[in-house]
Amino acid sequence: MPADFLSYDPRNAFLPEHGIAPDDLKSIAAALDDVRDEVLAEAQLWADGVEIEPSKRPLDAGFHELPDRLLAEYRSRGPRSEVGRIKAAADRLSGEVEDVVVLGIGGSYMGARAMLEACCHLYHNEVPETMRRGRPRIYFEGNNVDNDALLDLERLLQARGDRWGIVVISKSGGTLETAAVFRVLLHDLQASLGRDAGELAKLVVPVTGKSGKLFDLATALGCQEVFEAPDGVGGRFSVLSAVGLLPAALMGLDVEQLLAGAAAMNDHFRNKRPEENIVLQFVGVAHLLETLRGCDVRVLSTWGKRLEAVGLWYDQLLAESLGKQQRGALPLTVVNTRDLHSRGQQHQEGKRDKFITNLIVERGSRDAAPLGKSDYNHDGLNELAEKSLADILRAAIEGTNQAYREAGRPTADLRLPRLDEYTLGQLFQMLMLATVVEGRLIGINPYGQPGVEAYKKNMNAILRQ
Ligand code: PA5
């Protein structure tokens, strides 16, 4: 495996007394291989525009080849490509405003937040502009209907008096949470610009489907740029389309590297044998633990502060894709060592229904400094003076894994050599592919989310009573 590629180590899932054995994994290798072929064939069907048989609908397999296609188009068409346009719009808006409110919910929000937390300065909105590499502050809204929160944001923008803009993202264009907040903020922005329609058209950048209410509104506003939430790419699979790439570019992230990481994962998924295929191994181990050991709680144990939002993005991906027909594992993101002081007790001694996957970044982005000696050794830490926080984290990971192993609690390690756009692109694509593979393996269509409609129908009916 190349040094800058993700790695997966499930050795601690193979616990003789409570877990599964490597032979169990070998015994389903052929089934996993068949599912891979099926998933690859679906992606091809979708790319060829072939009529999809009813039993496969909806088939939003467009996410699969998207990174390769966008990259190839960027390399051949440069500024005239989708990626070229995204980068240009992000640069233009960055030059015009100091704050951007990114509106969206679910798949139209969680990927952007994950990228901000993983790849930008941890205090992106607080640090001086130079430390943000000249990029605007980013605020997320339209992901709830929280009056106090919206008012606080409005007050913040007003008090600051900066020029600000809106990126509004909704594939359907009709999601009430996003639409309601957009209406309020659009009004504020209009007022702050003295009703200058030309300016407004520059400072609002929508990402939406080819038609729908938001598309119509964007047309009426005359928005200078409108990006497409592409057909055949479901919301939670859309992080590597304009839905995620426009916010990423606004944050100053390297969009090409995100796509290159995802394309490398596609290549790996297509070509590696099941025994060395990280996607198939990841699915196989989780599937065996769920079916043979009843581990239907999938804990994604992120180590350090930067990966929590990636975990929440994955929670949505797994829950909305496979939580159907009264089935589907329960995803749960924890952040350690923080949550060792909250959920750790339950993971160590609670019900044996959990499979813990550690998400570990091997090399931090910053130099690790030793704690140092102190004249005030009341904390007793002088004996650890040469150790850094990175050393302590490593010991915590190892010590926790050991404690779980000794208690017969299955774990696996998913390692990122470092945390940047390239490895994050790999991780996004790996988890999306894994979700689809698992869906096909257990006979659940991973696309669509029919269950989400019920609350919307009731909410709309109640509002219009
Ligand atoms: O995964 C999905 O499709 C959903 O989570 C959607 O992203 C979410 O409901 C938002 O939909 P829209 O982008 O149409 O506003």
Tab-separated table of C-alpha atoms and ligand atoms in Angstrom:
chain	number	residue	atom	x	y	z
A	1	MET	CA	0.000	0.000	0.000
A	2	PRO	CA	1.439	3.484	-0.826
A	3	ALA	CA	2.635	5.389	2.256
A	4	ASP	CA	0.000	8.096	1.816
A	5	PHE	CA	-2.882	5.621	1.643
A	6	LEU	CA	-5.369	4.669	4.371
A	7	SER	CA	-4.848	1.363	6.143
A	8	TYR	CA	-7.219	-0.944	7.971
A	9	ASP	CA	-6.233	-3.373	10.694
A	10	PRO	CA	-8.991	-5.602	12.083
A	11	ARG	CA	-6.744	-7.879	14.176
A	12	ASN	CA	-8.450	-6.852	17.411
A	13	ALA	CA	-11.821	-7.827	15.991
A	14	PHE	CA	-10.674	-11.438	15.833
A	15	LEU	CA	-10.970	-12.278	19.506
A	16	PRO	CA	-11.161	-16.039	19.950
A	17	GLU	CA	-13.507	-16.017	22.923
A	18	HIS	CA	-15.989	-13.381	21.808
A	19	GLY	CA	-15.255	-12.336	18.267
A	20	ILE	CA	-14.820	-13.766	14.838
A	21	ALA	CA	-11.883	-15.514	13.210
A	22	PRO	CA	-9.904	-14.547	10.087
A	23	ASP	CA	-11.321	-17.681	8.460
A	24	ASP	CA	-14.819	-16.268	8.809
A	25	LEU	CA	-13.692	-13.305	6.755
A	26	LYS	CA	-12.119	-15.595	4.161
A	27	SER	CA	-15.376	-17.506	3.941
A	28	ILE	CA	-17.264	-14.431	2.726
A	29	ALA	CA	-14.524	-13.129	0.402
A	30	ALA	CA	-16.243	-14.522	-2.689
A	31	ALA	CA	-19.566	-12.947	-1.703
A	32	LEU	CA	-17.857	-9.603	-1.165
A	33	ASP	CA	-16.154	-9.914	-4.525
A	34	ASP	CA	-19.509	-10.528	-6.211
A	35	VAL	CA	-21.003	-7.489	-4.525
A	36	ARG	CA	-18.084	-5.383	-5.684
A	37	ASP	CA	-18.794	-6.509	-9.258
A	38	GLU	CA	-22.437	-5.605	-8.787
A	39	VAL	CA	-21.583	-2.143	-7.446
A	40	LEU	CA	-19.130	-1.524	-10.291
A	41	ALA	CA	-21.744	-2.671	-12.816
A	42	GLU	CA	-24.303	-0.298	-11.276
A	43	ALA	CA	-21.889	2.608	-11.601
A	44	GLN	CA	-21.369	1.679	-15.247
A	45	LEU	CA	-25.106	1.386	-15.898
A	46	TRP	CA	-25.565	4.798	-14.427
A	47	ALA	CA	-22.718	6.317	-16.432
A	48	ASP	CA	-24.099	4.789	-19.648
A	49	GLY	CA	-27.523	6.291	-18.978
A	50	VAL	CA	-29.164	2.873	-19.321
A	51	GLU	CA	-32.766	2.472	-18.140
A	52	ILE	CA	-32.616	1.186	-14.538
A	53	GLU	CA	-34.715	-1.871	-13.709
A	54	PRO	CA	-37.465	-1.115	-11.147
A	55	SER	CA	-36.009	-3.360	-8.410
A	56	LYS	CA	-32.834	-1.219	-8.382
A	57	ARG	CA	-34.555	2.170	-8.167
A	58	PRO	CA	-33.568	4.649	-6.946
A	59	LEU	CA	-30.011	4.067	-8.178
A	60	ASP	CA	-27.954	7.131	-7.305
A	61	ALA	CA	-24.674	5.520	-8.317
A	62	GLY	CA	-23.332	8.733	-9.858
A	63	PHE	CA	-21.118	9.469	-6.838
A	64	HIS	CA	-18.810	6.609	-7.747
A	65	GLU	CA	-17.132	7.881	-10.894
A	66	LEU	CA	-17.686	11.555	-10.065
A	67	PRO	CA	-14.184	12.310	-8.668
A	68	ASP	CA	-12.453	10.734	-11.682
A	69	ARG	CA	-14.749	12.559	-14.098
A	70	LEU	CA	-14.395	15.961	-12.418
A	71	LEU	CA	-10.617	15.624	-12.274
A	72	ALA	CA	-10.315	14.576	-15.913
A	73	GLU	CA	-12.552	17.442	-16.973
A	74	TYR	CA	-10.542	19.924	-14.920
A	75	ARG	CA	-7.296	18.690	-16.442
A	76	SER	CA	-8.598	19.006	-19.978
A	77	ARG	CA	-10.814	22.115	-19.744
A	78	GLY	CA	-9.205	24.056	-16.882
A	79	PRO	CA	-11.191	27.183	-15.961
A	80	ARG	CA	-14.103	26.109	-18.170
A	81	SER	CA	-14.630	22.885	-16.209
A	82	GLU	CA	-16.943	22.460	-13.215
A	83	VAL	CA	-13.983	22.449	-10.813
A	84	GLY	CA	-12.498	25.471	-12.561
A	85	ARG	CA	-15.776	27.362	-12.175
A	86	ILE	CA	-16.076	26.321	-8.527
A	87	LYS	CA	-12.587	27.571	-7.778
A	88	ALA	CA	-13.156	30.845	-9.602
A	89	ALA	CA	-16.454	31.491	-7.808
A	90	ALA	CA	-14.889	30.694	-4.430
A	91	ASP	CA	-11.948	33.013	-5.123
A	92	ARG	CA	-14.242	35.788	-6.291
A	93	LEU	CA	-16.553	35.524	-3.274
A	94	SER	CA	-13.572	35.292	-0.911
A	95	GLY	CA	-12.291	38.537	-2.356
A	96	GLU	CA	-15.629	40.271	-1.857
A	97	VAL	CA	-16.735	39.245	1.637
A	98	GLU	CA	-15.353	38.488	5.046
A	99	ASP	CA	-18.090	36.120	6.197
A	100	VAL	CA	-20.091	33.485	4.360
A	101	VAL	CA	-23.152	31.742	5.714
A	102	VAL	CA	-23.429	28.257	4.229
A	103	LEU	CA	-27.037	27.087	4.287
A	104	GLY	CA	-28.009	23.440	3.964
A	105	ILE	CA	-29.028	20.379	5.952
A	106	GLY	CA	-28.179	16.652	5.964
A	107	GLY	CA	-26.095	15.757	2.937
A	108	SER	CA	-26.130	19.397	1.875
A	109	TYR	CA	-24.299	20.438	5.032
A	110	MET	CA	-22.438	17.707	6.873
A	111	GLY	CA	-19.615	17.156	4.395
A	112	ALA	CA	-18.719	20.857	4.332
A	113	ARG	CA	-18.637	20.991	8.099
A	114	ALA	CA	-16.505	17.845	8.206
A	115	MET	CA	-13.966	19.424	5.856
A	116	LEU	CA	-13.824	22.684	7.790
A	117	GLU	CA	-13.149	20.898	11.063
A	118	ALA	CA	-10.708	18.382	9.611
A	119	CYS	CA	-8.606	20.532	7.322
A	120	CYS	CA	-8.852	24.184	8.390
A	121	HIS	CA	-7.434	25.931	11.422
A	122	LEU	CA	-9.376	24.616	14.402
A	123	TYR	CA	-10.353	28.197	15.236
A	124	HIS	CA	-10.911	29.218	11.631
A	125	ASN	CA	-13.493	31.873	12.433
A	126	GLU	CA	-11.478	33.365	15.278
A	127	VAL	CA	-7.996	33.685	13.798
A	128	PRO	CA	-6.849	36.760	11.848
A	129	GLU	CA	-7.530	36.737	8.115
A	130	THR	CA	-3.893	36.004	7.258
A	131	MET	CA	-4.075	32.761	9.255
A	132	ARG	CA	-7.195	31.880	7.258
A	133	ARG	CA	-5.169	32.380	4.096
A	134	GLY	CA	-7.465	35.261	3.166
A	135	ARG	CA	-10.567	33.084	3.150
A	136	PRO	CA	-13.845	34.184	4.726
A	137	ARG	CA	-15.204	33.051	8.061
A	138	ILE	CA	-17.735	30.268	7.564
A	139	TYR	CA	-21.007	29.916	9.468
A	140	PHE	CA	-23.415	27.034	8.993
A	141	GLU	CA	-27.145	27.643	9.164
A	142	GLY	CA	-30.322	26.299	7.619
A	143	ASN	CA	-29.551	22.962	9.304
A	144	ASN	CA	-32.199	23.452	11.956
A	145	VAL	CA	-35.137	25.649	12.840
A	146	ASP	CA	-33.718	27.327	15.908
A	147	ASN	CA	-34.941	30.873	16.307
A	148	ASP	CA	-32.414	31.840	18.990
A	149	ALA	CA	-29.510	30.519	16.958
A	150	LEU	CA	-30.565	32.388	13.839
A	151	LEU	CA	-31.081	35.621	15.752
A	152	ASP	CA	-27.652	35.293	17.305
A	153	LEU	CA	-26.098	34.877	13.879
A	154	GLU	CA	-28.007	37.853	12.507
A	155	ARG	CA	-26.836	39.953	15.451
A	156	LEU	CA	-23.267	38.814	14.969
A	157	LEU	CA	-23.264	39.759	11.291
A	158	GLN	CA	-24.916	43.068	12.032
A	159	ALA	CA	-22.562	43.928	14.898
A	160	ARG	CA	-19.542	43.107	12.835
A	161	GLY	CA	-20.750	45.200	9.935
A	162	ASP	CA	-18.599	43.229	7.449
A	163	ARG	CA	-19.641	42.472	3.929
A	164	TRP	CA	-21.018	38.972	3.893
A	165	GLY	CA	-22.465	36.465	1.469
A	166	ILE	CA	-24.589	33.342	1.293
A	167	VAL	CA	-23.953	29.924	-0.227
A	168	VAL	CA	-27.306	28.160	-0.209
A	169	ILE	CA	-27.298	24.437	-0.900
A	170	SER	CA	-30.360	22.294	-1.476
A	171	LYS	CA	-30.596	19.634	-4.119
A	172	SER	CA	-34.383	19.468	-4.067
A	173	GLY	CA	-34.615	23.200	-3.525
A	174	GLY	CA	-37.625	22.681	-1.307
A	175	THR	CA	-36.250	21.697	2.116
A	176	LEU	CA	-38.120	23.815	4.631
A	177	GLU	CA	-35.313	24.280	7.179
A	178	THR	CA	-32.946	25.659	4.562
A	179	ALA	CA	-35.584	27.629	2.646
A	180	ALA	CA	-36.959	29.342	5.762
A	181	VAL	CA	-33.543	30.503	6.972
A	182	PHE	CA	-32.555	31.547	3.441
A	183	ARG	CA	-35.623	33.757	3.250
A	184	VAL	CA	-34.698	35.553	6.487
A	185	LEU	CA	-31.020	35.991	5.629
A	186	LEU	CA	-31.731	37.031	2.055
A	187	HIS	CA	-33.892	39.801	3.435
A	188	ASP	CA	-31.067	40.884	5.794
A	189	LEU	CA	-28.511	40.809	2.997
A	190	GLN	CA	-30.783	42.813	0.708
A	191	ALA	CA	-31.261	45.381	3.452
A	192	SER	CA	-27.523	45.597	4.132
A	193	LEU	CA	-26.864	46.233	0.429
A	194	GLY	CA	-29.450	48.986	0.129
A	195	ARG	CA	-31.520	46.754	-2.154
A	196	ASP	CA	-28.813	46.748	-4.837
A	197	ALA	CA	-29.971	43.768	-6.920
A	198	GLY	CA	-26.697	43.558	-8.852
A	199	GLU	CA	-24.698	43.200	-5.650
A	200	LEU	CA	-27.140	40.687	-4.232
A	201	ALA	CA	-26.780	38.558	-7.366
A	202	LYS	CA	-23.023	38.440	-6.741
A	203	LEU	CA	-23.186	37.631	-3.037
A	204	VAL	CA	-25.643	34.748	-3.183
A	205	VAL	CA	-24.310	31.546	-4.704
A	206	PRO	CA	-26.802	28.654	-4.879
A	207	VAL	CA	-26.052	24.960	-5.364
A	208	THR	CA	-29.181	23.113	-6.402
A	209	GLY	CA	-30.803	20.670	-8.807
A	210	LYS	CA	-31.593	21.498	-12.437
A	211	SER	CA	-35.079	22.598	-11.477
A	212	GLY	CA	-37.079	23.344	-8.342
A	213	LYS	CA	-37.978	26.239	-6.096
A	214	LEU	CA	-34.415	27.260	-5.267
A	215	PHE	CA	-33.437	27.080	-8.919
A	216	ASP	CA	-36.369	29.363	-9.779
A	217	LEU	CA	-35.466	31.762	-6.979
A	218	ALA	CA	-31.827	31.842	-8.102
A	219	THR	CA	-33.004	32.658	-11.614
A	220	ALA	CA	-35.272	35.440	-10.316
A	221	LEU	CA	-32.400	36.896	-8.289
A	222	GLY	CA	-30.147	36.695	-11.345
A	223	CYS	CA	-27.419	34.959	-9.307
A	224	GLN	CA	-24.086	35.366	-11.066
A	225	GLU	CA	-23.120	31.746	-10.438
A	226	VAL	CA	-25.397	28.774	-9.850
A	227	PHE	CA	-23.877	25.314	-9.339
A	228	GLU	CA	-25.547	22.009	-9.890
A	229	ALA	CA	-26.225	19.361	-7.272
A	230	PRO	CA	-25.864	16.645	-9.894
A	231	ASP	CA	-28.518	14.145	-10.913
A	232	GLY	CA	-27.869	10.614	-9.769
A	233	VAL	CA	-25.833	11.707	-6.732
A	234	GLY	CA	-27.844	11.516	-3.516
A	235	GLY	CA	-27.406	14.191	-0.842
A	236	ARG	CA	-25.293	12.129	1.545
A	237	PHE	CA	-23.149	10.941	-1.378
A	238	SER	CA	-22.610	14.456	-2.723
A	239	VAL	CA	-19.667	15.738	-0.689
A	240	LEU	CA	-17.371	15.506	-3.723
A	241	SER	CA	-19.726	17.411	-6.022
A	242	ALA	CA	-20.314	21.187	-5.966
A	243	VAL	CA	-22.319	20.583	-2.770
A	244	GLY	CA	-19.097	19.989	-0.831
A	245	LEU	CA	-16.495	21.331	-3.225
A	246	LEU	CA	-17.759	24.908	-3.341
A	247	PRO	CA	-17.623	25.323	0.460
A	248	ALA	CA	-14.271	23.508	0.460
A	249	ALA	CA	-12.847	25.899	-2.120
A	250	LEU	CA	-14.205	28.848	-0.114
A	251	MET	CA	-12.332	27.545	2.918
A	252	GLY	CA	-9.184	27.538	0.800
A	253	LEU	CA	-8.924	23.751	0.614
A	254	ASP	CA	-7.259	21.954	-2.259
A	255	VAL	CA	-10.202	20.614	-4.200
A	256	GLU	CA	-8.053	18.686	-6.660
A	257	GLN	CA	-6.400	16.787	-3.818
A	258	LEU	CA	-9.804	15.855	-2.376
A	259	LEU	CA	-10.800	14.450	-5.749
A	260	ALA	CA	-7.422	12.787	-6.304
A	261	GLY	CA	-7.736	11.004	-2.946
A	262	ALA	CA	-11.199	9.760	-3.855
A	263	ALA	CA	-10.031	8.658	-7.303
A	264	ALA	CA	-7.160	6.713	-5.699
A	265	MET	CA	-9.701	4.956	-3.473
A	266	ASN	CA	-11.834	4.131	-6.521
A	267	ASP	CA	-8.815	2.603	-8.161
A	268	HIS	CA	-8.026	0.562	-5.069
A	269	PHE	CA	-11.630	-0.607	-4.728
A	270	ARG	CA	-11.782	-1.679	-8.377
A	271	ASN	CA	-8.482	-3.523	-8.502
A	272	LYS	CA	-7.467	-4.992	-5.164
A	273	ARG	CA	-8.343	-8.546	-4.224
A	274	PRO	CA	-10.841	-8.896	-1.331
A	275	GLU	CA	-8.067	-9.844	1.149
A	276	GLU	CA	-6.280	-6.560	0.581
A	277	ASN	CA	-9.236	-4.402	-0.372
A	278	ILE	CA	-9.810	-1.907	2.406
A	279	VAL	CA	-13.456	-1.292	1.464
A	280	LEU	CA	-14.352	-4.981	1.334
A	281	GLN	CA	-12.429	-5.799	4.509
A	282	PHE	CA	-14.130	-2.946	6.376
A	283	VAL	CA	-17.571	-4.159	5.289
A	284	GLY	CA	-16.779	-7.828	5.848
A	285	VAL	CA	-15.613	-7.439	9.446
A	286	ALA	CA	-18.529	-5.207	10.452
A	287	HIS	CA	-20.994	-7.530	8.728
A	288	LEU	CA	-19.623	-10.632	10.463
A	289	LEU	CA	-19.653	-8.994	13.874
A	290	GLU	CA	-23.221	-7.885	13.343
A	291	THR	CA	-24.568	-11.154	11.992
A	292	LEU	CA	-22.525	-13.612	14.100
A	293	ARG	CA	-22.102	-11.618	17.325
A	294	GLY	CA	-25.011	-9.209	17.374
A	295	CYS	CA	-22.755	-6.135	17.331
A	296	ASP	CA	-25.242	-3.796	15.719
A	297	VAL	CA	-23.884	-0.627	17.286
A	298	ARG	CA	-21.028	0.705	15.149
A	299	VAL	CA	-18.930	3.049	17.183
A	300	LEU	CA	-16.598	5.261	15.173
A	301	SER	CA	-14.038	6.206	17.748
A	302	THR	CA	-12.226	9.282	16.484
A	303	TRP	CA	-8.970	10.209	18.199
A	304	GLY	CA	-8.359	13.942	18.482
A	305	LYS	CA	-10.657	16.849	17.876
A	306	ARG	CA	-10.600	17.185	14.118
A	307	LEU	CA	-12.617	14.174	13.075
A	308	GLU	CA	-15.841	14.547	15.013
A	309	ALA	CA	-17.712	16.158	12.131
A	310	VAL	CA	-16.365	13.497	9.743
A	311	GLY	CA	-17.891	10.983	12.141
A	312	LEU	CA	-21.218	12.811	12.123
A	313	TRP	CA	-21.138	12.865	8.328
A	314	TYR	CA	-20.642	9.085	8.430
A	315	ASP	CA	-23.421	8.661	10.999
A	316	GLN	CA	-25.813	10.191	8.496
A	317	LEU	CA	-24.444	8.168	5.605
A	318	LEU	CA	-24.866	4.841	7.370
A	319	ALA	CA	-28.134	5.635	9.133
A	320	GLU	CA	-29.973	7.066	6.127
A	321	SER	CA	-28.620	4.485	3.711
A	322	LEU	CA	-29.111	1.240	5.621
A	323	GLY	CA	-31.634	2.087	8.352
A	324	LYS	CA	-34.498	0.574	6.403
A	325	GLN	CA	-36.898	-2.390	6.683
A	326	GLN	CA	-36.291	-2.463	10.435
A	327	ARG	CA	-32.625	-3.208	9.840
A	328	GLY	CA	-29.299	-1.432	9.682
A	329	ALA	CA	-26.633	-0.987	12.353
A	330	LEU	CA	-26.726	2.038	14.644
A	331	PRO	CA	-23.797	4.395	13.955
A	332	LEU	CA	-22.319	6.343	16.832
A	333	THR	CA	-19.425	8.792	16.688
A	334	VAL	CA	-17.288	9.377	19.743
A	335	VAL	CA	-14.298	11.645	20.194
A	336	ASN	CA	-11.500	10.383	22.362
A	337	THR	CA	-10.015	10.811	24.770
A	338	ARG	CA	-12.927	13.154	25.575
A	339	ASP	CA	-15.615	10.470	25.503
A	340	LEU	CA	-13.591	7.932	27.450
A	341	HIS	CA	-14.811	10.095	30.310
A	342	SER	CA	-18.444	9.743	29.272
A	343	ARG	CA	-19.181	6.681	27.135
A	344	GLY	CA	-16.005	4.761	27.922
A	345	GLN	CA	-17.557	2.949	30.875
A	346	GLN	CA	-20.337	1.561	28.709
A	347	HIS	CA	-17.975	0.520	25.950
A	348	GLN	CA	-15.797	-1.331	28.421
A	349	GLU	CA	-18.504	-3.039	30.483
A	350	GLY	CA	-21.913	-2.410	28.912
A	351	LYS	CA	-23.905	-4.619	26.536
A	352	ARG	CA	-21.863	-6.618	24.069
A	353	ASP	CA	-23.548	-5.002	21.104
A	354	LYS	CA	-20.735	-2.696	19.976
A	355	PHE	CA	-18.036	-2.876	17.369
A	356	ILE	CA	-15.561	-0.057	17.758
A	357	THR	CA	-13.601	1.253	14.792
A	358	ASN	CA	-10.795	3.586	15.783
A	359	LEU	CA	-10.196	6.394	13.338
A	360	ILE	CA	-6.597	7.398	13.887
A	361	VAL	CA	-4.414	10.078	12.305
A	362	GLU	CA	-0.840	8.834	12.437
A	363	ARG	CA	1.007	12.098	12.028
A	364	GLY	CA	-0.363	15.396	13.347
A	365	SER	CA	-0.070	18.536	11.236
A	366	ARG	CA	1.866	20.484	13.850
A	367	ASP	CA	5.095	19.809	15.736
A	368	ALA	CA	4.540	18.137	19.101
A	369	ALA	CA	6.273	19.884	21.993
A	370	PRO	CA	7.249	18.119	25.232
A	371	LEU	CA	5.317	19.003	28.404
A	372	GLY	CA	8.530	20.295	29.980
A	373	LYS	CA	9.780	20.411	33.554
A	374	SER	CA	8.058	22.682	36.057
A	375	ASP	CA	9.068	24.106	39.422
A	376	TYR	CA	5.497	23.397	40.457
A	377	ASN	CA	5.439	19.634	40.264
A	378	HIS	CA	2.245	19.346	42.271
A	379	ASP	CA	0.673	17.529	39.314
A	380	GLY	CA	3.523	14.997	39.400
A	381	LEU	CA	4.146	15.396	35.687
A	382	ASN	CA	7.868	16.105	35.789
A	383	GLU	CA	8.482	12.430	35.160
A	384	LEU	CA	6.641	12.853	31.827
A	385	ALA	CA	8.455	16.094	30.994
A	386	GLU	CA	9.883	14.679	27.753
A	387	LYS	CA	6.498	13.423	26.536
A	388	SER	CA	4.209	15.465	24.282
A	389	LEU	CA	0.423	15.425	23.916
A	390	ALA	CA	0.974	13.281	20.810
A	391	ASP	CA	2.795	10.705	22.977
A	392	ILE	CA	-0.035	10.759	25.501
A	393	LEU	CA	-2.617	10.269	22.760
A	394	ARG	CA	-0.670	7.304	21.349
A	395	ALA	CA	-0.558	5.738	24.811
A	396	ALA	CA	-4.286	6.358	25.247
A	397	ILE	CA	-5.087	4.626	21.949
A	398	GLU	CA	-2.907	1.646	22.742
A	399	GLY	CA	-4.109	1.435	26.346
A	400	THR	CA	-7.768	1.630	25.353
A	401	ASN	CA	-7.409	-1.011	22.657
A	402	GLN	CA	-5.651	-3.266	25.149
A	403	ALA	CA	-8.398	-2.744	27.736
A	404	TYR	CA	-11.088	-3.601	25.174
A	405	ARG	CA	-9.142	-6.623	23.969
A	406	GLU	CA	-8.765	-7.939	27.494
A	407	ALA	CA	-12.503	-7.512	28.038
A	408	GLY	CA	-13.283	-9.289	24.758
A	409	ARG	CA	-14.582	-6.135	23.065
A	410	PRO	CA	-13.912	-6.139	19.312
A	411	THR	CA	-12.122	-3.179	17.739
A	412	ALA	CA	-10.431	-2.354	14.447
A	413	ASP	CA	-8.108	0.479	13.441
A	414	LEU	CA	-8.660	2.660	10.407
A	415	ARG	CA	-5.554	4.779	9.989
A	416	LEU	CA	-4.933	7.963	8.037
A	417	PRO	CA	-1.214	8.597	7.519
A	418	ARG	CA	-1.956	12.333	7.983
A	419	LEU	CA	-5.062	14.472	7.858
A	420	ASP	CA	-5.341	16.551	4.698
A	421	GLU	CA	-7.443	16.868	1.580
A	422	TYR	CA	-5.886	13.820	-0.088
A	423	THR	CA	-6.504	11.418	2.801
A	424	LEU	CA	-9.922	12.909	3.540
A	425	GLY	CA	-10.917	12.375	-0.097
A	426	GLN	CA	-9.886	8.737	0.277
A	427	LEU	CA	-11.848	8.380	3.493
A	428	PHE	CA	-15.046	9.936	2.114
A	429	GLN	CA	-14.976	7.711	-0.950
A	430	MET	CA	-14.090	4.615	1.054
A	431	LEU	CA	-17.004	5.077	3.450
A	432	MET	CA	-19.476	5.832	0.643
A	433	LEU	CA	-18.389	2.734	-1.282
A	434	ALA	CA	-18.485	0.624	1.876
A	435	THR	CA	-22.029	1.753	2.625
A	436	VAL	CA	-23.226	0.805	-0.849
A	437	VAL	CA	-21.394	-2.536	-0.735
A	438	GLU	CA	-22.940	-3.374	2.616
A	439	GLY	CA	-26.396	-2.395	1.404
A	440	ARG	CA	-26.113	-4.729	-1.583
A	441	LEU	CA	-24.665	-7.489	0.612
A	442	ILE	CA	-27.654	-7.450	2.957
A	443	GLY	CA	-30.285	-6.727	0.314
A	444	ILE	CA	-31.095	-3.128	1.261
A	445	ASN	CA	-31.121	-0.379	-1.351
A	446	PRO	CA	-28.628	2.136	0.075
A	447	TYR	CA	-30.049	4.987	-1.994
A	448	GLY	CA	-33.125	7.062	-1.199
A	449	GLN	CA	-34.487	7.856	2.255
A	450	PRO	CA	-38.238	7.243	2.129
A	451	GLY	CA	-38.523	7.309	5.910
A	452	VAL	CA	-37.488	10.958	6.110
A	453	GLU	CA	-40.641	12.029	4.267
A	454	ALA	CA	-43.042	11.177	7.103
A	455	TYR	CA	-42.043	14.014	9.438
A	456	LYS	CA	-41.940	16.496	6.569
A	457	LYS	CA	-45.491	15.635	5.532
A	458	ASN	CA	-46.781	16.046	9.090
A	459	MET	CA	-44.821	19.242	9.733
A	460	ASN	CA	-46.149	20.850	6.580
A	461	ALA	CA	-49.711	19.772	7.323
A	462	ILE	CA	-49.486	21.121	10.895
A	463	LEU	CA	-48.037	24.434	9.709
A	464	ARG	CA	-50.828	24.909	7.182
A	465	GLN	CA	-53.733	23.936	9.470
B	1	PA5	O1	-28.934	12.386	1.965
B	1	PA5	C1	-29.912	13.037	1.630
B	1	PA5	O2	-30.384	12.956	0.504
B	1	PA5	C2	-30.546	14.009	2.591
B	1	PA5	O3	-29.900	14.006	3.818
B	1	PA5	C3	-30.517	15.418	2.008
B	1	PA5	O4	-29.195	15.794	1.778
B	1	PA5	C4	-31.197	16.421	2.941
B	1	PA5	O5	-32.496	16.010	3.221
B	1	PA5	C5	-31.231	17.800	2.298
B	1	PA5	O6	-31.911	17.757	1.087
B	1	PA5	P1	-31.814	18.935	0.055
B	1	PA5	O7	-30.426	19.047	-0.414
B	1	PA5	O8	-32.757	18.543	-1.049
B	1	PA5	O9	-32.266	20.192	0.742
